[in-house]
Amino acid sequence: MTVRAQTSTAKPEAIKDASMLKQKEMIAGNYQALTATAQTGKKVVSTFVPGNLNELIRSFGLLNNLPEINAINNGMRKKSGGMIMEAERSGYSEDVCTYVKSDIGMMARGNIAPNGKPMPAPDLLLLSYTGCFTFMKWFELLRHEYGCETVMLQVPYTGDGVITDNMRNFVVKQLKEVVIPALEKVSGVKFDIDLLRENLARSAKAEDDLVWVLESAKNIRSPIDAYFGGVYYIGPIFTAFRGTQDAIDYYTLLRGEIEQRLAQGLGPITPEGDMGEEKFRIVVEGPPNWTSFREFWKMFYDEGAVVVASTYTKVGGVYDLGFRHNPDRPLESLAEYCLGCYTNRNLPCRVDMLEKYIDEYQADGLLINSIKSCNSFSAGQLMMMKEIEKRTGKPGGFIETDLV
């Protein structure tokens, strides 16, 4: 079912599927839970999207707050500009990650959530370090601000492109000896591996449906846009909902909608309705610009360009290459998830993935949207583009924007 969302601006009314409304309810519910902790007594863990251990966090009855998701939310609501300026006035450089500055500015302005209520201070900062050096410095700032318990899960970089037994065992050892004891201490709850297994089983079910949705773009025409639409599709599984029944319900609903679009021969849904003729099929590397997200997307669908695959939709988990959370190997599975995140892969692996997407999704070319303030992710992207052009014979394009 598709409905029109009422707007009060001169822009065309946004078209929303039932799955979009479901996700909106889930996000609103999570913010409501976070901002009600003073009344409910719930404890909060702050963590980041790549390598986040949501199934483990939830097995202790803890809430999950993700600072970069707050920055994205503020960007899409056109709130981040003033927050970034606030951070820069307090001494943060122009070339510092705009997610960080948006978060710092948000705190300076009262740390107000999208529902208009103050965000709670975290009870635990949990950093799964999966390749972004900025995240580590960001958590140092948050630790200074809140003075709360802080834990870092050190995830080895897969510099040779493979996950070794030593890497896996190293992460599992930290989960057992550092992360789980910290979660027990903050929550006051004893670790229950059976609860974790149940959460992981729910994750695997949702991951199956997500992969089906993303791979539906192999059809000509594609029923989805795997970048501009894809960032919505990954929302629940990359954030506070992986391992929940809500995530299963969302992806069941989403898959049903895409199956219907395939049966009807429809292309992607856009904010202005069904996309017209599919003229170009593109693979995209890099995050989108969130502050001008709708305008950025319109540049593509107005020209008949659909993104059939993207790497940004893999930063929180590379499920289309076969990984699933596994309840039979709970801690090993969490370790492999962290080790396999896109941000933790070397440049040859990233190039191989892009080449695979261009071939398997019958793309006409590659576009790299390089992020000005994201040095960790953007380093090497020109080399990647040139290598893809050489391997595939398909043209590459390179543009630069920023996150928020």
Short mmCIF file of C-alpha atoms in Angstrom, two decimals:
data_model
loop_
_atom_site.label_atom_id
_atom_site.label_comp_id
_atom_site.label_asym_id
_atom_site.label_seq_id
_atom_site.Cartn_x
_atom_site.Cartn_y
_atom_site.Cartn_z
CA MET A 1 0.00 0.00 0.00
CA THR A 2 1.26 3.46 -0.90
CA VAL A 3 0.05 6.63 0.82
CA ARG A 4 0.77 10.31 0.40
CA ALA A 5 2.36 12.08 3.34
CA GLN A 6 0.93 15.56 3.86
CA THR A 7 3.44 18.40 3.74
CA SER A 8 3.15 22.08 4.54
CA THR A 9 5.72 23.27 2.00
CA ALA A 10 5.54 23.99 -1.70
CA LYS A 11 7.42 20.77 -2.51
CA PRO A 12 5.48 17.87 -4.07
CA GLU A 13 3.94 15.56 -1.50
CA ALA A 14 6.28 12.71 -0.58
CA ILE A 15 5.11 9.24 -1.58
CA LYS A 16 5.47 6.67 1.19
CA ASP A 17 5.02 2.89 1.15
CA ALA A 18 3.64 1.08 4.19
CA SER A 19 7.14 -0.15 5.03
CA MET A 20 8.36 3.45 5.20
CA LEU A 21 5.61 4.30 7.66
CA LYS A 22 6.47 1.19 9.68
CA GLN A 23 10.11 2.26 9.89
CA LYS A 24 9.08 5.77 10.90
CA GLU A 25 7.05 4.32 13.78
CA MET A 26 10.02 2.16 14.86
CA ILE A 27 12.41 5.12 14.90
CA ALA A 28 9.92 7.28 16.80
CA GLY A 29 9.43 4.48 19.32
CA ASN A 30 13.16 4.14 19.90
CA TYR A 31 13.57 7.88 20.48
CA GLN A 32 10.61 7.80 22.84
CA ALA A 33 12.22 4.96 24.81
CA LEU A 34 15.55 6.80 24.92
CA THR A 35 14.07 10.07 26.11
CA ALA A 36 11.90 8.36 28.75
CA THR A 37 14.75 6.71 30.66
CA ALA A 38 14.40 9.10 33.60
CA GLN A 39 10.92 7.63 34.12
CA THR A 40 11.57 4.00 33.11
CA GLY A 41 15.02 3.53 34.63
CA LYS A 42 16.31 1.93 31.43
CA LYS A 43 20.05 2.07 30.81
CA VAL A 44 21.55 3.37 27.55
CA VAL A 45 24.51 2.20 25.50
CA SER A 46 25.93 4.56 22.86
CA THR A 47 27.64 2.83 19.96
CA PHE A 48 28.23 3.29 16.23
CA VAL A 49 26.68 1.61 13.18
CA PRO A 50 29.65 -0.39 11.77
CA GLY A 51 30.26 -3.33 14.08
CA ASN A 52 27.41 -2.51 16.45
CA LEU A 53 26.48 -5.38 18.79
CA ASN A 54 22.75 -4.74 18.98
CA GLU A 55 21.80 -8.37 19.64
CA LEU A 56 24.19 -8.49 22.59
CA ILE A 57 23.11 -5.09 23.93
CA ARG A 58 19.44 -6.07 23.80
CA SER A 59 20.07 -9.36 25.56
CA PHE A 60 20.83 -7.25 28.66
CA GLY A 61 17.66 -5.18 28.31
CA LEU A 62 19.67 -2.08 27.36
CA LEU A 63 18.70 0.63 24.88
CA ASN A 64 20.93 1.47 21.92
CA ASN A 65 21.69 5.06 20.93
CA LEU A 66 23.75 5.67 17.78
CA PRO A 67 25.32 9.16 17.57
CA GLU A 68 25.85 9.16 13.79
CA ILE A 69 22.17 8.28 13.27
CA ASN A 70 21.29 11.34 15.34
CA ALA A 71 23.54 13.39 13.04
CA ILE A 72 21.83 11.95 9.95
CA ASN A 73 18.43 12.71 11.44
CA ASN A 74 19.46 16.30 12.10
CA GLY A 75 20.88 16.60 8.60
CA MET A 76 17.72 15.36 6.90
CA ARG A 77 15.65 17.76 9.02
CA LYS A 78 17.94 20.66 7.96
CA LYS A 79 19.06 21.15 11.57
CA SER A 80 22.73 20.22 11.28
CA GLY A 81 24.10 23.44 9.76
CA GLY A 82 23.71 25.48 12.92
CA MET A 83 25.02 22.62 15.04
CA ILE A 84 28.16 22.33 12.92
CA MET A 85 28.74 26.08 13.16
CA GLU A 86 28.32 25.81 16.94
CA ALA A 87 31.06 23.16 17.05
CA GLU A 88 33.37 25.16 14.77
CA ARG A 89 32.95 28.25 16.95
CA SER A 90 34.12 26.17 19.90
CA GLY A 91 37.31 25.22 18.06
CA TYR A 92 36.58 22.25 15.78
CA SER A 93 38.25 22.52 12.38
CA GLU A 94 36.36 22.71 9.08
CA ASP A 95 37.86 19.38 8.00
CA VAL A 96 36.65 17.43 11.06
CA CYS A 97 33.92 14.87 10.29
CA THR A 98 30.58 16.67 10.08
CA TYR A 99 28.88 13.82 11.96
CA VAL A 100 31.11 14.63 14.93
CA LYS A 101 30.52 18.37 14.72
CA SER A 102 26.78 17.88 14.35
CA ASP A 103 26.78 15.72 17.48
CA ILE A 104 28.92 18.20 19.45
CA GLY A 105 26.67 21.06 18.34
CA MET A 106 23.59 19.05 19.26
CA MET A 107 24.94 18.56 22.79
CA ALA A 108 25.74 22.27 23.05
CA ARG A 109 22.13 23.06 22.18
CA GLY A 110 20.64 20.83 24.85
CA ASN A 111 20.98 17.43 23.11
CA ILE A 112 17.37 17.50 21.95
CA ALA A 113 16.03 14.40 20.16
CA PRO A 114 13.73 14.61 17.10
CA ASN A 115 10.73 14.24 19.42
CA GLY A 116 11.67 17.50 21.16
CA LYS A 117 12.84 15.85 24.38
CA PRO A 118 16.38 15.77 25.81
CA MET A 119 18.50 12.73 25.04
CA PRO A 120 19.81 10.82 28.07
CA ALA A 121 23.45 10.63 29.01
CA PRO A 122 24.85 7.21 28.08
CA ASP A 123 25.55 4.70 30.82
CA LEU A 124 28.14 2.97 28.62
CA LEU A 125 30.14 4.01 25.56
CA LEU A 126 30.78 0.88 23.48
CA LEU A 127 33.08 1.34 20.50
CA SER A 128 33.54 -1.53 18.07
CA TYR A 129 36.56 -0.21 16.22
CA THR A 130 36.06 -1.28 12.59
CA GLY A 131 38.34 0.98 10.60
CA CYS A 132 37.19 4.55 11.24
CA PHE A 133 39.81 6.35 13.33
CA THR A 134 37.44 9.30 13.79
CA PHE A 135 35.04 7.12 15.78
CA MET A 136 37.75 6.51 18.36
CA LYS A 137 38.45 10.24 18.77
CA TRP A 138 34.70 10.94 18.82
CA PHE A 139 34.24 8.59 21.76
CA GLU A 140 37.13 10.24 23.57
CA LEU A 141 35.16 13.49 23.31
CA LEU A 142 32.00 11.80 24.57
CA ARG A 143 33.88 10.16 27.43
CA HIS A 144 35.21 13.59 28.43
CA GLU A 145 31.68 15.02 28.23
CA TYR A 146 29.86 12.28 30.15
CA GLY A 147 32.56 10.64 32.28
CA CYS A 148 30.83 7.29 31.91
CA GLU A 149 32.08 3.72 31.55
CA THR A 150 33.85 3.26 28.20
CA VAL A 151 34.74 0.03 26.40
CA MET A 152 36.58 -0.41 23.12
CA LEU A 153 36.32 -3.66 21.16
CA GLN A 154 39.49 -3.79 19.07
CA VAL A 155 38.65 -5.35 15.71
CA PRO A 156 41.73 -6.30 13.65
CA TYR A 157 41.93 -4.78 10.19
CA THR A 158 41.62 -7.40 7.44
CA GLY A 159 44.65 -6.07 5.62
CA ASP A 160 45.18 -9.30 3.67
CA GLY A 161 41.51 -9.60 2.78
CA VAL A 162 40.75 -12.64 4.93
CA ILE A 163 39.45 -13.30 8.43
CA THR A 164 41.88 -15.58 10.24
CA ASP A 165 41.25 -17.79 13.26
CA ASN A 166 43.56 -15.57 15.31
CA MET A 167 41.51 -12.48 14.43
CA ARG A 168 38.24 -14.19 15.30
CA ASN A 169 39.59 -15.59 18.56
CA PHE A 170 41.02 -12.19 19.53
CA VAL A 171 37.60 -10.53 19.17
CA VAL A 172 35.77 -13.37 20.95
CA LYS A 173 38.22 -13.14 23.86
CA GLN A 174 37.46 -9.43 24.23
CA LEU A 175 33.72 -10.09 24.09
CA LYS A 176 34.06 -12.61 26.92
CA GLU A 177 36.55 -10.72 29.08
CA VAL A 178 35.76 -7.05 28.46
CA VAL A 179 32.48 -6.31 26.68
CA ILE A 180 30.12 -8.77 28.37
CA PRO A 181 31.38 -7.96 31.92
CA ALA A 182 30.89 -4.24 31.19
CA LEU A 183 27.33 -4.86 29.97
CA GLU A 184 26.62 -6.96 33.07
CA LYS A 185 27.96 -4.20 35.31
CA VAL A 186 25.93 -1.42 33.69
CA SER A 187 22.69 -3.40 33.39
CA GLY A 188 22.84 -5.42 36.59
CA VAL A 189 21.78 -8.42 34.47
CA LYS A 190 23.68 -11.69 34.16
CA PHE A 191 24.62 -12.66 30.60
CA ASP A 192 22.15 -15.16 29.09
CA ILE A 193 23.55 -16.78 25.96
CA ASP A 194 20.13 -18.23 25.06
CA LEU A 195 18.65 -14.72 24.83
CA LEU A 196 21.54 -13.77 22.56
CA ARG A 197 20.89 -16.83 20.39
CA GLU A 198 17.23 -15.85 20.03
CA ASN A 199 18.21 -12.33 18.94
CA LEU A 200 20.75 -13.69 16.44
CA ALA A 201 18.16 -16.02 14.92
CA ARG A 202 15.83 -13.06 14.38
CA SER A 203 18.70 -11.13 12.81
CA ALA A 204 19.42 -13.91 10.33
CA LYS A 205 15.78 -14.00 9.22
CA ALA A 206 15.72 -10.24 8.62
CA GLU A 207 19.10 -10.38 6.85
CA ASP A 208 17.76 -12.96 4.38
CA ASP A 209 14.94 -10.64 3.37
CA LEU A 210 17.22 -7.60 3.15
CA VAL A 211 19.56 -9.42 0.77
CA TRP A 212 16.61 -10.51 -1.38
CA VAL A 213 15.47 -6.89 -1.60
CA LEU A 214 18.92 -5.57 -2.54
CA GLU A 215 19.46 -8.30 -5.13
CA SER A 216 16.10 -7.55 -6.76
CA ALA A 217 18.01 -4.73 -8.49
CA LYS A 218 19.57 -7.36 -10.77
CA ASN A 219 16.29 -7.29 -12.66
CA ILE A 220 15.97 -5.02 -15.67
CA ARG A 221 14.13 -2.86 -14.84
CA SER A 222 15.12 -2.59 -11.20
CA PRO A 223 12.21 -2.29 -8.76
CA ILE A 224 14.40 -0.43 -6.25
CA ASP A 225 17.05 2.22 -6.03
CA ALA A 226 19.79 0.50 -4.02
CA TYR A 227 21.37 3.76 -2.82
CA PHE A 228 18.78 6.46 -2.28
CA GLY A 229 16.11 3.90 -1.47
CA GLY A 230 18.69 1.51 -0.05
CA VAL A 231 19.63 3.81 2.82
CA TYR A 232 16.08 3.40 4.10
CA TYR A 233 16.11 -0.37 3.57
CA ILE A 234 19.24 -0.81 5.71
CA GLY A 235 17.93 1.42 8.50
CA PRO A 236 16.46 -1.19 10.88
CA ILE A 237 19.17 -3.80 10.40
CA PHE A 238 22.06 -1.38 10.81
CA THR A 239 20.76 0.34 13.92
CA ALA A 240 18.75 -0.34 17.07
CA PHE A 241 16.40 -2.97 15.63
CA ARG A 242 18.57 -5.84 14.43
CA GLY A 243 17.60 -8.92 16.40
CA THR A 244 14.04 -7.73 17.07
CA GLN A 245 10.65 -8.90 15.85
CA ASP A 246 10.09 -5.36 14.57
CA ALA A 247 12.97 -5.85 12.13
CA ILE A 248 11.53 -9.16 10.90
CA ASP A 249 8.12 -7.54 10.41
CA TYR A 250 9.63 -4.57 8.56
CA TYR A 251 11.61 -6.69 6.11
CA THR A 252 8.69 -9.06 5.51
CA LEU A 253 6.57 -6.03 4.64
CA LEU A 254 9.29 -4.49 2.47
CA ARG A 255 9.92 -7.72 0.57
CA GLY A 256 6.20 -8.05 -0.15
CA GLU A 257 6.13 -4.53 -1.58
CA ILE A 258 9.14 -5.19 -3.82
CA GLU A 259 7.66 -8.50 -5.00
CA GLN A 260 4.55 -6.58 -5.98
CA ARG A 261 6.59 -3.97 -7.87
CA LEU A 262 8.43 -6.72 -9.73
CA ALA A 263 5.17 -8.42 -10.69
CA GLN A 264 3.80 -5.11 -11.98
CA GLY A 265 6.99 -4.20 -13.85
CA LEU A 266 7.44 -1.02 -11.83
CA GLY A 267 10.69 0.80 -11.19
CA PRO A 268 11.77 2.37 -7.90
CA ILE A 269 9.48 4.55 -5.88
CA THR A 270 10.81 8.10 -5.46
CA PRO A 271 9.61 11.00 -3.29
CA GLU A 272 7.53 12.08 -6.30
CA GLY A 273 6.06 8.67 -7.14
CA ASP A 274 7.08 5.83 -9.42
CA MET A 275 10.25 6.47 -11.39
CA GLY A 276 9.86 6.78 -15.14
CA GLU A 277 11.94 5.01 -17.75
CA GLU A 278 15.14 3.35 -16.56
CA LYS A 279 17.83 4.79 -18.83
CA PHE A 280 21.01 4.30 -16.82
CA ARG A 281 22.11 1.71 -14.26
CA ILE A 282 24.77 2.96 -11.84
CA VAL A 283 26.87 1.58 -8.99
CA VAL A 284 27.73 4.13 -6.27
CA GLU A 285 30.60 4.21 -3.78
CA GLY A 286 30.39 6.51 -0.77
CA PRO A 287 27.68 7.89 1.53
CA PRO A 288 25.04 10.36 0.32
CA ASN A 289 24.71 13.97 1.36
CA TRP A 290 21.97 13.95 3.97
CA THR A 291 21.22 17.67 4.22
CA SER A 292 20.20 17.88 0.55
CA PHE A 293 19.23 14.22 0.24
CA ARG A 294 15.98 14.68 -1.65
CA GLU A 295 17.47 17.21 -4.06
CA PHE A 296 20.48 14.95 -4.62
CA TRP A 297 18.21 11.98 -5.42
CA LYS A 298 16.09 14.07 -7.79
CA MET A 299 19.16 14.80 -9.94
CA PHE A 300 19.29 11.08 -10.69
CA TYR A 301 15.67 10.05 -11.17
CA ASP A 302 14.97 13.10 -13.33
CA GLU A 303 17.58 11.72 -15.75
CA GLY A 304 16.30 8.14 -15.59
CA ALA A 305 19.34 6.97 -13.60
CA VAL A 306 18.80 4.23 -11.03
CA VAL A 307 21.45 3.04 -8.60
CA VAL A 308 21.41 -0.76 -8.74
CA ALA A 309 24.11 -1.40 -6.13
CA SER A 310 26.06 0.62 -3.60
CA THR A 311 28.80 0.06 -1.07
CA TYR A 312 27.40 2.47 1.51
CA THR A 313 24.56 0.03 2.15
CA LYS A 314 27.24 -2.42 3.34
CA VAL A 315 28.98 -0.26 5.97
CA GLY A 316 26.96 -1.89 8.74
CA GLY A 317 27.25 -5.44 7.41
CA VAL A 318 28.09 -7.16 4.12
CA TYR A 319 25.24 -9.65 4.02
CA ASP A 320 25.03 -10.09 0.24
CA LEU A 321 28.41 -11.86 0.25
CA GLY A 322 26.99 -14.62 2.44
CA PHE A 323 27.44 -13.57 6.06
CA ARG A 324 24.56 -14.16 8.47
CA HIS A 325 24.44 -13.86 12.25
CA ASN A 326 24.46 -17.44 13.51
CA PRO A 327 22.77 -18.51 16.78
CA ASP A 328 24.78 -21.74 16.76
CA ARG A 329 28.04 -19.75 16.94
CA PRO A 330 26.92 -16.66 18.86
CA LEU A 331 30.15 -14.95 19.90
CA GLU A 332 32.11 -16.14 16.86
CA SER A 333 29.29 -14.82 14.68
CA LEU A 334 29.43 -11.38 16.32
CA ALA A 335 33.21 -11.35 15.82
CA GLU A 336 32.89 -12.24 12.13
CA TYR A 337 30.26 -9.56 11.67
CA CYS A 338 32.60 -6.88 13.05
CA LEU A 339 35.59 -8.17 11.07
CA GLY A 340 33.63 -8.24 7.82
CA CYS A 341 32.17 -4.71 7.87
CA TYR A 342 32.90 -2.75 4.69
CA THR A 343 34.87 -0.12 6.60
CA ASN A 344 37.21 -2.86 7.87
CA ARG A 345 38.04 -4.21 4.40
CA ASN A 346 41.15 -3.32 2.45
CA LEU A 347 41.11 -1.41 -0.85
CA PRO A 348 41.56 -4.50 -3.08
CA CYS A 349 38.49 -6.08 -1.45
CA ARG A 350 36.49 -2.90 -1.97
CA VAL A 351 37.52 -2.78 -5.63
CA ASP A 352 36.60 -6.45 -6.09
CA MET A 353 33.17 -5.75 -4.61
CA LEU A 354 32.57 -2.82 -6.95
CA GLU A 355 33.66 -4.88 -9.96
CA LYS A 356 31.30 -7.68 -8.91
CA TYR A 357 28.42 -5.22 -8.62
CA ILE A 358 29.05 -3.68 -12.03
CA ASP A 359 29.14 -7.11 -13.66
CA GLU A 360 26.31 -8.84 -11.80
CA TYR A 361 23.94 -5.86 -11.83
CA GLN A 362 24.72 -4.99 -15.48
CA ALA A 363 25.63 -1.43 -14.57
CA ASP A 364 26.57 1.23 -17.11
CA GLY A 365 29.13 2.89 -14.87
CA LEU A 366 30.45 3.80 -11.45
CA LEU A 367 29.91 7.00 -9.48
CA ILE A 368 32.03 7.85 -6.46
CA ASN A 369 30.56 10.39 -4.07
CA SER A 370 33.64 11.29 -2.04
CA ILE A 371 32.98 12.80 1.37
CA LYS A 372 35.03 15.92 2.10
CA SER A 373 35.31 15.44 5.86
CA CYS A 374 35.52 11.62 5.89
CA ASN A 375 39.19 10.85 5.39
CA SER A 376 38.94 7.24 6.59
CA PHE A 377 36.35 6.27 4.00
CA SER A 378 37.44 8.51 1.11
CA ALA A 379 41.14 7.67 1.01
CA GLY A 380 42.01 5.76 -2.14
CA GLN A 381 38.75 6.36 -3.99
CA LEU A 382 40.36 7.87 -7.11
CA MET A 383 42.56 4.80 -7.36
CA MET A 384 39.49 2.62 -6.95
CA MET A 385 37.69 4.43 -9.76
CA LYS A 386 40.63 4.11 -12.16
CA GLU A 387 41.01 0.41 -11.37
CA ILE A 388 37.31 -0.22 -12.00
CA GLU A 389 37.48 1.63 -15.32
CA LYS A 390 40.47 -0.51 -16.32
CA ARG A 391 38.87 -3.80 -15.29
CA THR A 392 35.36 -3.26 -16.63
CA GLY A 393 35.73 -0.77 -19.46
CA LYS A 394 32.85 1.16 -17.90
CA PRO A 395 33.14 4.90 -17.21
CA GLY A 396 33.60 6.28 -13.71
CA GLY A 397 32.55 9.62 -12.29
CA PHE A 398 33.89 11.40 -9.20
CA ILE A 399 32.09 14.09 -7.21
CA GLU A 400 32.63 15.50 -3.72
CA THR A 401 30.02 16.40 -1.13
CA ASP A 402 29.82 16.16 2.65
CA LEU A 403 27.69 14.18 5.07
CA VAL A 404 25.57 16.80 6.84
#
